[in-house]
Tab-separated table of C-alpha atoms and ligand atoms in Angstrom:
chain	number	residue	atom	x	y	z
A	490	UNK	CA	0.000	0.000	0.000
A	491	UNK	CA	1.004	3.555	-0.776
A	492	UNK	CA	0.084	7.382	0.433
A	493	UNK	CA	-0.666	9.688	-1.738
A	494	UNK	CA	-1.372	13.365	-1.628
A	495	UNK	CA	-4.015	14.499	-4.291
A	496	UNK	CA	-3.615	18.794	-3.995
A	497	UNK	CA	-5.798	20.795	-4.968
A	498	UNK	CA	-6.817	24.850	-5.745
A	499	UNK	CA	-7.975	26.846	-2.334
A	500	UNK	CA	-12.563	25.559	-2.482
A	501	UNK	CA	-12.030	22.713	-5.125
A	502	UNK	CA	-11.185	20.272	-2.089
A	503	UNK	CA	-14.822	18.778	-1.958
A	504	UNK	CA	-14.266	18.238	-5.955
A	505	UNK	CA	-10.788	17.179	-5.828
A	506	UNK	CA	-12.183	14.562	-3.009
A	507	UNK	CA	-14.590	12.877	-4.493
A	508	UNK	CA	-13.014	12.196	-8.053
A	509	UNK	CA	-10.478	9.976	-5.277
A	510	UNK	CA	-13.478	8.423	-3.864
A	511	UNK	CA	-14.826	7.992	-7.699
A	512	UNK	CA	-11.938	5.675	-8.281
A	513	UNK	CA	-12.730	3.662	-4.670
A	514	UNK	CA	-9.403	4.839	-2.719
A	515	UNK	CA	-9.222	5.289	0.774
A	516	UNK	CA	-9.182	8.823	2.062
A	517	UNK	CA	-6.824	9.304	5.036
A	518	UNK	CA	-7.028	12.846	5.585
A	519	UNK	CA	-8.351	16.340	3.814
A	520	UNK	CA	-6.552	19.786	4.417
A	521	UNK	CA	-6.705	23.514	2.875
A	522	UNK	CA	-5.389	22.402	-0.479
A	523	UNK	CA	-4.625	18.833	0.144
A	524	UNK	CA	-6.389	15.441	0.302
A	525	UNK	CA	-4.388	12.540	0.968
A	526	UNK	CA	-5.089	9.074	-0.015
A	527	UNK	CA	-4.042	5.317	0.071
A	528	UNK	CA	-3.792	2.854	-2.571
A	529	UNK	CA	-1.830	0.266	-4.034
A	530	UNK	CA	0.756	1.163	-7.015
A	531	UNK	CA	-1.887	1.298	-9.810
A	532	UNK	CA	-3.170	4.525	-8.197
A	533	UNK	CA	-0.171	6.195	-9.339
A	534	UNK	CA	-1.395	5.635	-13.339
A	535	UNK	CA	-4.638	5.933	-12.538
A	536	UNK	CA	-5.173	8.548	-10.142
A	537	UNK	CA	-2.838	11.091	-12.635
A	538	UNK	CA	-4.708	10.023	-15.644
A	539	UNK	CA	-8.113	10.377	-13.961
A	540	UNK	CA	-7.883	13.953	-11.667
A	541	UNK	CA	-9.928	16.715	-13.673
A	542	UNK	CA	-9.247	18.755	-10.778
A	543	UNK	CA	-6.243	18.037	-8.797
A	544	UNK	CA	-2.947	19.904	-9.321
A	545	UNK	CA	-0.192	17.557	-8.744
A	546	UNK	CA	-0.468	13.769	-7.441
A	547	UNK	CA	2.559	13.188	-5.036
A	548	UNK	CA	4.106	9.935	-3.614
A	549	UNK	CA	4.145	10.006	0.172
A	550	UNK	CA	7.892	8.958	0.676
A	551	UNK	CA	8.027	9.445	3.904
A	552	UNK	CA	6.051	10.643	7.038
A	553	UNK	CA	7.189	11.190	10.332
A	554	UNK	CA	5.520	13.112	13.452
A	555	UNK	CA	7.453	14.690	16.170
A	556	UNK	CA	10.534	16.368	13.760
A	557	UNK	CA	12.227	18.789	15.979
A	558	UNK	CA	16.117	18.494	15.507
A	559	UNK	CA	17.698	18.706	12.003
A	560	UNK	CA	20.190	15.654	12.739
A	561	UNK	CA	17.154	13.349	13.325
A	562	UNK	CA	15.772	15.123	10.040
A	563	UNK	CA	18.973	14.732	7.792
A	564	UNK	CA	19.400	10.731	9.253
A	565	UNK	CA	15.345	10.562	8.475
A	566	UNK	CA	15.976	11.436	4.939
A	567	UNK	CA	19.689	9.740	4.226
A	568	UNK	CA	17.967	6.778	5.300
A	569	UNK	CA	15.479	6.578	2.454
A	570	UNK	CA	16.000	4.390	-0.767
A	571	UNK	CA	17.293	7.323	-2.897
A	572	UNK	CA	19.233	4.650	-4.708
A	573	UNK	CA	15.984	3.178	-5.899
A	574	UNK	CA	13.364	6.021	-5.942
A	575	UNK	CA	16.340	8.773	-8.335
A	576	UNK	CA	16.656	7.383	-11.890
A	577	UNK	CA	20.439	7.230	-13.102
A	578	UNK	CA	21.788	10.771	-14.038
A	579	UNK	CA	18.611	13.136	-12.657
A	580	UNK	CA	18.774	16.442	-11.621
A	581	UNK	CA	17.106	16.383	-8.171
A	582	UNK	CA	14.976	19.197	-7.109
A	583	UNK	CA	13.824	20.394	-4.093
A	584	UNK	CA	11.295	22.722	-2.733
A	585	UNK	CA	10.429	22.909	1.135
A	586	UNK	CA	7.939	24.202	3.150
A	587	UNK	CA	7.184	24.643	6.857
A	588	UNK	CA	3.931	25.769	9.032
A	589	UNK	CA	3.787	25.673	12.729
A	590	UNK	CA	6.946	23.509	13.258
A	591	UNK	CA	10.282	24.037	14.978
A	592	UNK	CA	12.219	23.158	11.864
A	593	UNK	CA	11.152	26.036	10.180
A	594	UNK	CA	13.613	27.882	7.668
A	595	UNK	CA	12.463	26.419	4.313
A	596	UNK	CA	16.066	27.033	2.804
A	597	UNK	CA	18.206	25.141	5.359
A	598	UNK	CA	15.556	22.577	4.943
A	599	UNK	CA	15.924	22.303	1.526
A	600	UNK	CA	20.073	22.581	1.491
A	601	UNK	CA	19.675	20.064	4.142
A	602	UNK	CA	17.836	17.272	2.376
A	603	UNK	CA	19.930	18.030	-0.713
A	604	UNK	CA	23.017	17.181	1.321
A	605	UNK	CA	21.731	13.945	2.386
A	606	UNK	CA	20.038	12.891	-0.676
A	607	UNK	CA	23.396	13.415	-2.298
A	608	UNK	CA	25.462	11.167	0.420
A	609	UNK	CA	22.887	8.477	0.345
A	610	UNK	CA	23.157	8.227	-3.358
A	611	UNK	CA	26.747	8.534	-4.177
A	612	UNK	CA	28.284	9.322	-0.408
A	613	UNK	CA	31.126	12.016	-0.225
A	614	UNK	CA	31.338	11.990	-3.823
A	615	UNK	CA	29.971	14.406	-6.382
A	616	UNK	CA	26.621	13.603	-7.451
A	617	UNK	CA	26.415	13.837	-11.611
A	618	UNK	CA	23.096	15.534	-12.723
A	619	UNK	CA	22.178	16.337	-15.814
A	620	UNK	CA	18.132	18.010	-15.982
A	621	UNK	CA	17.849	16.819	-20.007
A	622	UNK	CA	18.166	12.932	-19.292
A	623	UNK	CA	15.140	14.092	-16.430
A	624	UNK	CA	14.189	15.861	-13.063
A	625	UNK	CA	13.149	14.197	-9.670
A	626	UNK	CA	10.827	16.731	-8.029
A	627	UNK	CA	10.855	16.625	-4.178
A	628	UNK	CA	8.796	18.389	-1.673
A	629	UNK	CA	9.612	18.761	1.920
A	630	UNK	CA	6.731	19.549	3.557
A	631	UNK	CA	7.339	20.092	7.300
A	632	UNK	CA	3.580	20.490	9.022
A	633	UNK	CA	3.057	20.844	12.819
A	634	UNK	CA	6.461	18.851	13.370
A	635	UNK	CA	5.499	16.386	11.025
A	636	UNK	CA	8.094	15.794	8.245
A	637	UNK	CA	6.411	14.605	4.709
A	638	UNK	CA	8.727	13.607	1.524
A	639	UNK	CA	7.321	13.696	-0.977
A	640	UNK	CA	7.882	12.763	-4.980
A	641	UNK	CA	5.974	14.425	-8.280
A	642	UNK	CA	4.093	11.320	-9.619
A	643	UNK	CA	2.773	13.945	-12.580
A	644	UNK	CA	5.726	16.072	-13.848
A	645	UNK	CA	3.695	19.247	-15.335
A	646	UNK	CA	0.784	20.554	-13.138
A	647	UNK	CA	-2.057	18.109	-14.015
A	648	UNK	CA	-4.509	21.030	-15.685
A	649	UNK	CA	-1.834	20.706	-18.390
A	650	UNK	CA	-3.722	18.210	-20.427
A	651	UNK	CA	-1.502	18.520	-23.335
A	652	UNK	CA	-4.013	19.437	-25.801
A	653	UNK	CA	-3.813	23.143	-25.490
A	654	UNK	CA	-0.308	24.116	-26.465
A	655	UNK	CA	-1.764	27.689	-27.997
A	656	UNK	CA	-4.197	29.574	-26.151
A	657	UNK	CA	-5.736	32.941	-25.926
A	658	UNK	CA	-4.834	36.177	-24.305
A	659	UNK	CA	-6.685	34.883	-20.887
A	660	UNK	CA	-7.442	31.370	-20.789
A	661	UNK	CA	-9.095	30.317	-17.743
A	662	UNK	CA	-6.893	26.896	-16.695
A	663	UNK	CA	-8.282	23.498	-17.955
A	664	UNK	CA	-9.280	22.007	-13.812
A	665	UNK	CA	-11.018	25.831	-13.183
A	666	UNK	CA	-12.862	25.180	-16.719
A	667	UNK	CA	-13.618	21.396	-15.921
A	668	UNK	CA	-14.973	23.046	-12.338
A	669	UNK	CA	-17.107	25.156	-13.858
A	670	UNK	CA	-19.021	22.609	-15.811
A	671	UNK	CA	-20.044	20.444	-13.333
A	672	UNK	CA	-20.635	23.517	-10.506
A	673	UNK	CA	-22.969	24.586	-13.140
A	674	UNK	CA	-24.805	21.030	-13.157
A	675	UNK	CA	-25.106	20.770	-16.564
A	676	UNK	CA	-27.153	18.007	-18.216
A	677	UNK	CA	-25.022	16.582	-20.715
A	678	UNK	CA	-28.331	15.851	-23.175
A	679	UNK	CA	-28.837	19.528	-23.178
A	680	UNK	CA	-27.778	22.337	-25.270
A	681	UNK	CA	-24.352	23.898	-23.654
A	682	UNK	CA	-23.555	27.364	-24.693
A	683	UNK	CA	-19.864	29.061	-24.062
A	684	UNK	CA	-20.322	32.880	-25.760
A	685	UNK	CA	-17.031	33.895	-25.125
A	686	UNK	CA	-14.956	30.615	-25.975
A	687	UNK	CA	-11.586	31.703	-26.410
A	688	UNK	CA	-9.215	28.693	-26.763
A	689	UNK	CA	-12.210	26.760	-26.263
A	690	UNK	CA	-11.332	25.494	-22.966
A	691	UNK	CA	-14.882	25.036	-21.493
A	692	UNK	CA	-16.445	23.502	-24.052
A	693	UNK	CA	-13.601	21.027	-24.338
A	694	UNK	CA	-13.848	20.130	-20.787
A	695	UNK	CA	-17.658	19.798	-20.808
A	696	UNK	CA	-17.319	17.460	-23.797
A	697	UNK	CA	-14.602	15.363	-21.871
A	698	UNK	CA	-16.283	15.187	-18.908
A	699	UNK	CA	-19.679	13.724	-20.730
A	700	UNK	CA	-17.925	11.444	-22.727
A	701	UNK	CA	-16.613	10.264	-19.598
A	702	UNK	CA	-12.531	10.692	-21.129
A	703	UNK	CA	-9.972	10.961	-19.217
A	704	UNK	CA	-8.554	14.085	-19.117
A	705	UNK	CA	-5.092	13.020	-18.576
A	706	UNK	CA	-4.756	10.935	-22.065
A	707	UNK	CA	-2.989	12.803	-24.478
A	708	UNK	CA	0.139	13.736	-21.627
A	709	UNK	CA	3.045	12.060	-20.022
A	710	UNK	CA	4.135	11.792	-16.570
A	711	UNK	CA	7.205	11.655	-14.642
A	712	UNK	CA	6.199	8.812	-13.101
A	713	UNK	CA	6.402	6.912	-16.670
A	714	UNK	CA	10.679	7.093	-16.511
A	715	UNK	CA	10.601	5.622	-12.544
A	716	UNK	CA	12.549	1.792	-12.880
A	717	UNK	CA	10.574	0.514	-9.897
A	718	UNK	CA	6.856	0.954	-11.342
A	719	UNK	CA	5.938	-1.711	-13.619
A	720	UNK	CA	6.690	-0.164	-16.917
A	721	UNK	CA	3.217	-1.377	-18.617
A	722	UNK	CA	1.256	0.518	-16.069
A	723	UNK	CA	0.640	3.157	-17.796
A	724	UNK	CA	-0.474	1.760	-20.782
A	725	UNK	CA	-2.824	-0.285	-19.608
A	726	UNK	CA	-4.818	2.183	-17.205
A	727	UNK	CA	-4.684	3.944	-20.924
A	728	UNK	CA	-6.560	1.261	-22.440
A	729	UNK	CA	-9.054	0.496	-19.798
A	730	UNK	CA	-10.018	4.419	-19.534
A	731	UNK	CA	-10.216	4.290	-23.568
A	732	UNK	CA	-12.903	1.447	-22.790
A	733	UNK	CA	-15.262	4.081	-20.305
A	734	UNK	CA	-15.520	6.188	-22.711
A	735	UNK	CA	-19.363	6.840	-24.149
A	736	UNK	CA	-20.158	7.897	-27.403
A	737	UNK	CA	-23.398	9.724	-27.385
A	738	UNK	CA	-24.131	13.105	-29.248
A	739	UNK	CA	-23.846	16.346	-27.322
A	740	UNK	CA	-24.962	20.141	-28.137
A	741	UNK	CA	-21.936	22.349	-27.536
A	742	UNK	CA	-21.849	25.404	-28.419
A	743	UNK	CA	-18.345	27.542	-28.700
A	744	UNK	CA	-18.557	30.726	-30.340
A	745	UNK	CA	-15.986	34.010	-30.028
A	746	UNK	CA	-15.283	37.362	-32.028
A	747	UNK	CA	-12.077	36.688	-32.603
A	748	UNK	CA	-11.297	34.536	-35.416
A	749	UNK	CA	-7.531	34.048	-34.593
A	750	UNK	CA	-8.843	32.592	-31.197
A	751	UNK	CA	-11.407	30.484	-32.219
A	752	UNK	CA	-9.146	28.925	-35.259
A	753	UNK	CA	-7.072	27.873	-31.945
A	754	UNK	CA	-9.922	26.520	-30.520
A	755	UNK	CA	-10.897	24.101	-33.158
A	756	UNK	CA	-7.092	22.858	-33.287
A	757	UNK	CA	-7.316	22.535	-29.102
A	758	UNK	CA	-10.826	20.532	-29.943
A	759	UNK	CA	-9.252	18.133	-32.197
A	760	UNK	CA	-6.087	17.610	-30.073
A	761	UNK	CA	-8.654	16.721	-27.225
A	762	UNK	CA	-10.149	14.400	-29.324
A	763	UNK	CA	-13.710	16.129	-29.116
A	764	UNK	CA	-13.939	18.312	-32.098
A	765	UNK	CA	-17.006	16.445	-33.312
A	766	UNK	CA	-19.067	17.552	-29.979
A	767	UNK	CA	-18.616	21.248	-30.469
A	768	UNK	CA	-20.070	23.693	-32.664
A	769	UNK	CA	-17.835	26.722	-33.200
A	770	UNK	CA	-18.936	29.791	-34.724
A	771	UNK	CA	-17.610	33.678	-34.951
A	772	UNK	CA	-20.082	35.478	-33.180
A	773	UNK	CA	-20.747	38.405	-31.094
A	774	UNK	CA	-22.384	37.789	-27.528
A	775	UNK	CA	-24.747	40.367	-28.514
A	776	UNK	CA	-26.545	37.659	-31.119
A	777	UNK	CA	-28.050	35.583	-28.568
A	778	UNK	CA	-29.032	38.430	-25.875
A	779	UNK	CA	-32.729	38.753	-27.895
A	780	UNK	CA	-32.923	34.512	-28.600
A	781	UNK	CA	-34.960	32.395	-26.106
A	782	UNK	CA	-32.086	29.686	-26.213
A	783	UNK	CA	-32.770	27.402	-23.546
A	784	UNK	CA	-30.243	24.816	-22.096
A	785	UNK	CA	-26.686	25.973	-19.827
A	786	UNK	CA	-24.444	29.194	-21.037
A	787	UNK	CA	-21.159	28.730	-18.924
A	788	UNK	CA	-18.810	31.130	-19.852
A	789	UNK	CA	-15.956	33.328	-18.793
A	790	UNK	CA	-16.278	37.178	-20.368
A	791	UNK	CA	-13.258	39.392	-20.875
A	792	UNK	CA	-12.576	40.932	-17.314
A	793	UNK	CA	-9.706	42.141	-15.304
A	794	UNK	CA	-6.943	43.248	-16.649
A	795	UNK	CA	-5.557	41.397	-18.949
A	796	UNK	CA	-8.487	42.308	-21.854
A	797	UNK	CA	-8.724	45.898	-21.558
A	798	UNK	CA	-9.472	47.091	-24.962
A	799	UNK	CA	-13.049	45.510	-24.329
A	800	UNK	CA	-15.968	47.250	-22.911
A	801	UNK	CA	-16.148	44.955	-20.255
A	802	UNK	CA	-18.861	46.899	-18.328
A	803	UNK	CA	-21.293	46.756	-20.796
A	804	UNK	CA	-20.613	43.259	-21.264
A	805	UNK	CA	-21.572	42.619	-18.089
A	806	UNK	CA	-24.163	44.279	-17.568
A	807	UNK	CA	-25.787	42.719	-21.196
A	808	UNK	CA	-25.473	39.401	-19.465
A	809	UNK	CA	-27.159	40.183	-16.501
A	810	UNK	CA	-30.113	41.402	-18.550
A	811	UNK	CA	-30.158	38.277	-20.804
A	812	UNK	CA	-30.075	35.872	-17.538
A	813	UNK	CA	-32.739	38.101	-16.157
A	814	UNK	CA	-35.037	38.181	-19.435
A	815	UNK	CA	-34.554	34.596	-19.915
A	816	UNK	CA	-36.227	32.224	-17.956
A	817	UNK	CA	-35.220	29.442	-19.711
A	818	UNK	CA	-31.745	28.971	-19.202
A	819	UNK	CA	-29.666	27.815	-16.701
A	820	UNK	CA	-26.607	29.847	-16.284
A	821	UNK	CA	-22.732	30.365	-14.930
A	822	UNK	CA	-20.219	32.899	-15.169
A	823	UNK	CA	-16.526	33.062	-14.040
A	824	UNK	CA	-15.954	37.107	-13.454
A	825	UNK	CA	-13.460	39.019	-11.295
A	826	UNK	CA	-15.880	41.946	-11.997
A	827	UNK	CA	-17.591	42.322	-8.564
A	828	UNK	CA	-20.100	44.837	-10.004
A	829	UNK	CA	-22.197	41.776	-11.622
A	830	UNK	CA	-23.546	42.210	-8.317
A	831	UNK	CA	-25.126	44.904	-8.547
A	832	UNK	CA	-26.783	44.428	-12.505
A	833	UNK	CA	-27.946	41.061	-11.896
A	834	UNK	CA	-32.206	41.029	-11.047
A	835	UNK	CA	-32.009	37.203	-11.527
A	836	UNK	CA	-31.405	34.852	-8.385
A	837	UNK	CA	-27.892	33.827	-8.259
A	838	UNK	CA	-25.452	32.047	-6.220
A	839	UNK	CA	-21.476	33.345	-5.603
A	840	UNK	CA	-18.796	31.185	-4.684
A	841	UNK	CA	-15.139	32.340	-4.955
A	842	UNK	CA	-12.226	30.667	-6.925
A	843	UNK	CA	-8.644	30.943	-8.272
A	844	UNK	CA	-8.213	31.002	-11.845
A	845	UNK	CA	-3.976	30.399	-11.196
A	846	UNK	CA	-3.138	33.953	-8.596
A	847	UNK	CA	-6.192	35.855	-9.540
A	848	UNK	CA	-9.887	35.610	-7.236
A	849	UNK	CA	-12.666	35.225	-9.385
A	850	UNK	CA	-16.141	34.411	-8.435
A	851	UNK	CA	-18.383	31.938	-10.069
A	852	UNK	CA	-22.255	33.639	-10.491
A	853	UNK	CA	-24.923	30.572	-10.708
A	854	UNK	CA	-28.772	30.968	-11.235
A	855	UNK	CA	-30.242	29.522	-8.406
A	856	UNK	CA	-34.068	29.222	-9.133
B	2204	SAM	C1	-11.505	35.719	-20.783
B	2204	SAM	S1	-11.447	35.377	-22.492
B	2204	SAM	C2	-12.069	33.737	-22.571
B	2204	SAM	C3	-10.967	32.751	-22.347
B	2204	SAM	C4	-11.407	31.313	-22.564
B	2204	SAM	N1	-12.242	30.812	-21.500
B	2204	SAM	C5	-10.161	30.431	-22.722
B	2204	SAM	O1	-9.939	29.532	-21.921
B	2204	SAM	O2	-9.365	30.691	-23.639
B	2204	SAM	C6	-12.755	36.303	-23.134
B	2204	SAM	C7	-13.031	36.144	-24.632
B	2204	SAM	O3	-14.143	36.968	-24.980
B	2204	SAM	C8	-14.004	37.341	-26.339
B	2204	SAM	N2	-14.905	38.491	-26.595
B	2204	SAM	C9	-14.732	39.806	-26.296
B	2204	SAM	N3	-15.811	40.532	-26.705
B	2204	SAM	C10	-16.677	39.664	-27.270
B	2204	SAM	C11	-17.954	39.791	-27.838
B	2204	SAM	N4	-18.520	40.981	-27.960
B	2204	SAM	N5	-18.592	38.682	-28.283
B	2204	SAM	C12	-18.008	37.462	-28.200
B	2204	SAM	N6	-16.765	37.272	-27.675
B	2204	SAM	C13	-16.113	38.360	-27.213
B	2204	SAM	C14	-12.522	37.652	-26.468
B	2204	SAM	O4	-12.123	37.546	-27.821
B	2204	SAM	C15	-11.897	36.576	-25.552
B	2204	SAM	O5	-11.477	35.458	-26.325
């Protein structure tokens, strides 16, 4: 059996939690940020191929309570398996942090475990790293005295899907986007509108998440170079997610202004492997403001400050007339712009989130 911590962005915990609990793992403890988990080693494949939400799957290396003198902490971690856990010739990194604990300077920490990682691998001689043949990522996480070591199972942050290598000026990140879509509680056999599509990112996560894919296909890991996990892993937790998937037809509607953008969008779709499920079109917001659509718009309008040259008042305030003239559909928008607030007549519910360093909140018609 293995631990594993699962972490997540600040109010995605409860989602982060129960895609863990989707795959039948044992939870063993939820933080701020961080759910932790036990499995055996096919957790490691499927847990990173399967998290639409998570940020980075770790290894638990090591635990221990009680860490209050750094000799006990260097023996703790010179007396790991380095030899077995650092594949020949990587560059090992490591990043360490401490809350409410004795040991507390992150930077001795960190120069500390470097020291003994180095003399349990290769003793008092120099260790040979080279970061092109690979990198071992290491976290020192040092938590009420309690020491955690722990080892990036994912590589790349796991939003990074891999099928969105261009983007827009101010793409919302693939786990917010995936959040959004189910927060919203869209009905898959309904119409799904995104009005301001950008790279397409939502409606490429809403068609993922009804066709049941799994998000972390099309990517590698840096788990996949590790000697000591069985080196078909991988490809089989590919082939038995490739078996969940359904193929039914789905309504999605992606539409933009910008035709650069949404010719970005279509490429992102096919990467994703979902370009059949969405409809894009070049289109102003303003088309659909006098329509009776009915099904879910989920969208993300230009706000803040990285899309100035758009009026992004009016845009705002357009959409809280539409939601408020139309009964008929079921809405959500990502916004930083607090003043939705005060244009929106139609019953709504606000819940903040990060979209990467910036606080957004997510409006949802509540009826
Ligand atoms: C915040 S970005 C959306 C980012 C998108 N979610 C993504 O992940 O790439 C807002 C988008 O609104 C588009 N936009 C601005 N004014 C518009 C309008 N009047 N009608 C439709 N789209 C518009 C911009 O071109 C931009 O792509």
């Amino acid at each position: 059996m293995h631990n594993y911590l699962l972490t997540s962005t600040l109010w995605l915990e409860a989602l982060v939690k129960k895609e863990v609990q989707r795959q039948g793992y044992t939870i063993t403890e939820v933080q701020d940020k961080a759910i932790y988990f036990e499995w055996e080693i096919e957790a490691i494949a499927r847990m990173n191929l399967w998290s639409r939400f998570g940020n980075i799957l770790y290894l638990v290396f090591e635990e221990q309570k009680n860490m209050r003198d750094f000799d006990t902490y260097f023996d703790t971690i010179y007396n790991l398996d380095w030899k077995k856990h650092v594949p020949s010739g990587y560059e090992v990194h490591i990043k360490a942090t401490a809350i409410k604990s004795e040991l507390w300077a992150p930077s001795t920490l960190q120069a500390l475990a470097k020291k003994a990682i180095v003399k349990s691998l290769v003793g008092d001689n120099i260790l040979r790293e080279d970061s092109t043949k690979g990198t071992l990522e290491v976290r020192i996480l040092m938590e009420n005295n309690t020491l955690r070591v722990l080892l990036n199972t994912s590589g790349k942050w796991l939003h990074k899907r891999g099928y969105r290598e261009m983007t827009g000026e101010a793409p919302i990140k693939e786990n917010i986007a995936a959040a959004l879509v189910i927060l919203s509680q869209w009905k898959f056999r309904e119409p799904l509108y995104d009005v301001f599509c950008g790279s397409g990112t939502i409606p490429i996560e809403a068609a993922m998440i009804a066709k049941n894919q799994a998000p972390g296909l099309t990517r590698s890991f840096a788990f996949q170079n590790w000697e000591w996990v069985p080196y078909d892993l991988l490809e089989k937790e590919r082939k038995l997610a490739k078996g969940k998937e359904f193929s039914g037809e789905y309504t999605i509607y992606a539409s933009d202004t910008d035709k650069r953008v949404l010719e970005t969008a279509k490429r992102n779709a096919k990467f994703a492997w979902v370009e059949d499920c969405i409809r894009f079109q070049c289109m102003d917001y303003k088309n659909i403001i006098d329509k009776q659509i009915h099904g879910w718009l989920v969208s993300n309008p230009p706000y803040g400050e990285r899309l100035e040259d758009f009026d992004i008042e009016s845009i705002h305030k357009d959409m809280a007339q539409l939601f408020a003239k139309n009964k008929e559909i079921q809405w959500g928008v990502i916004t930083s712009h607090e003043a939705f607030d005060s244009y929106s007549r139609a019953k709504y519910k606000k819940r903040k989130l990060y979209n990467g360093w910036e606080l957004c909140y997510f409006y949802r018609k509540v009826s």
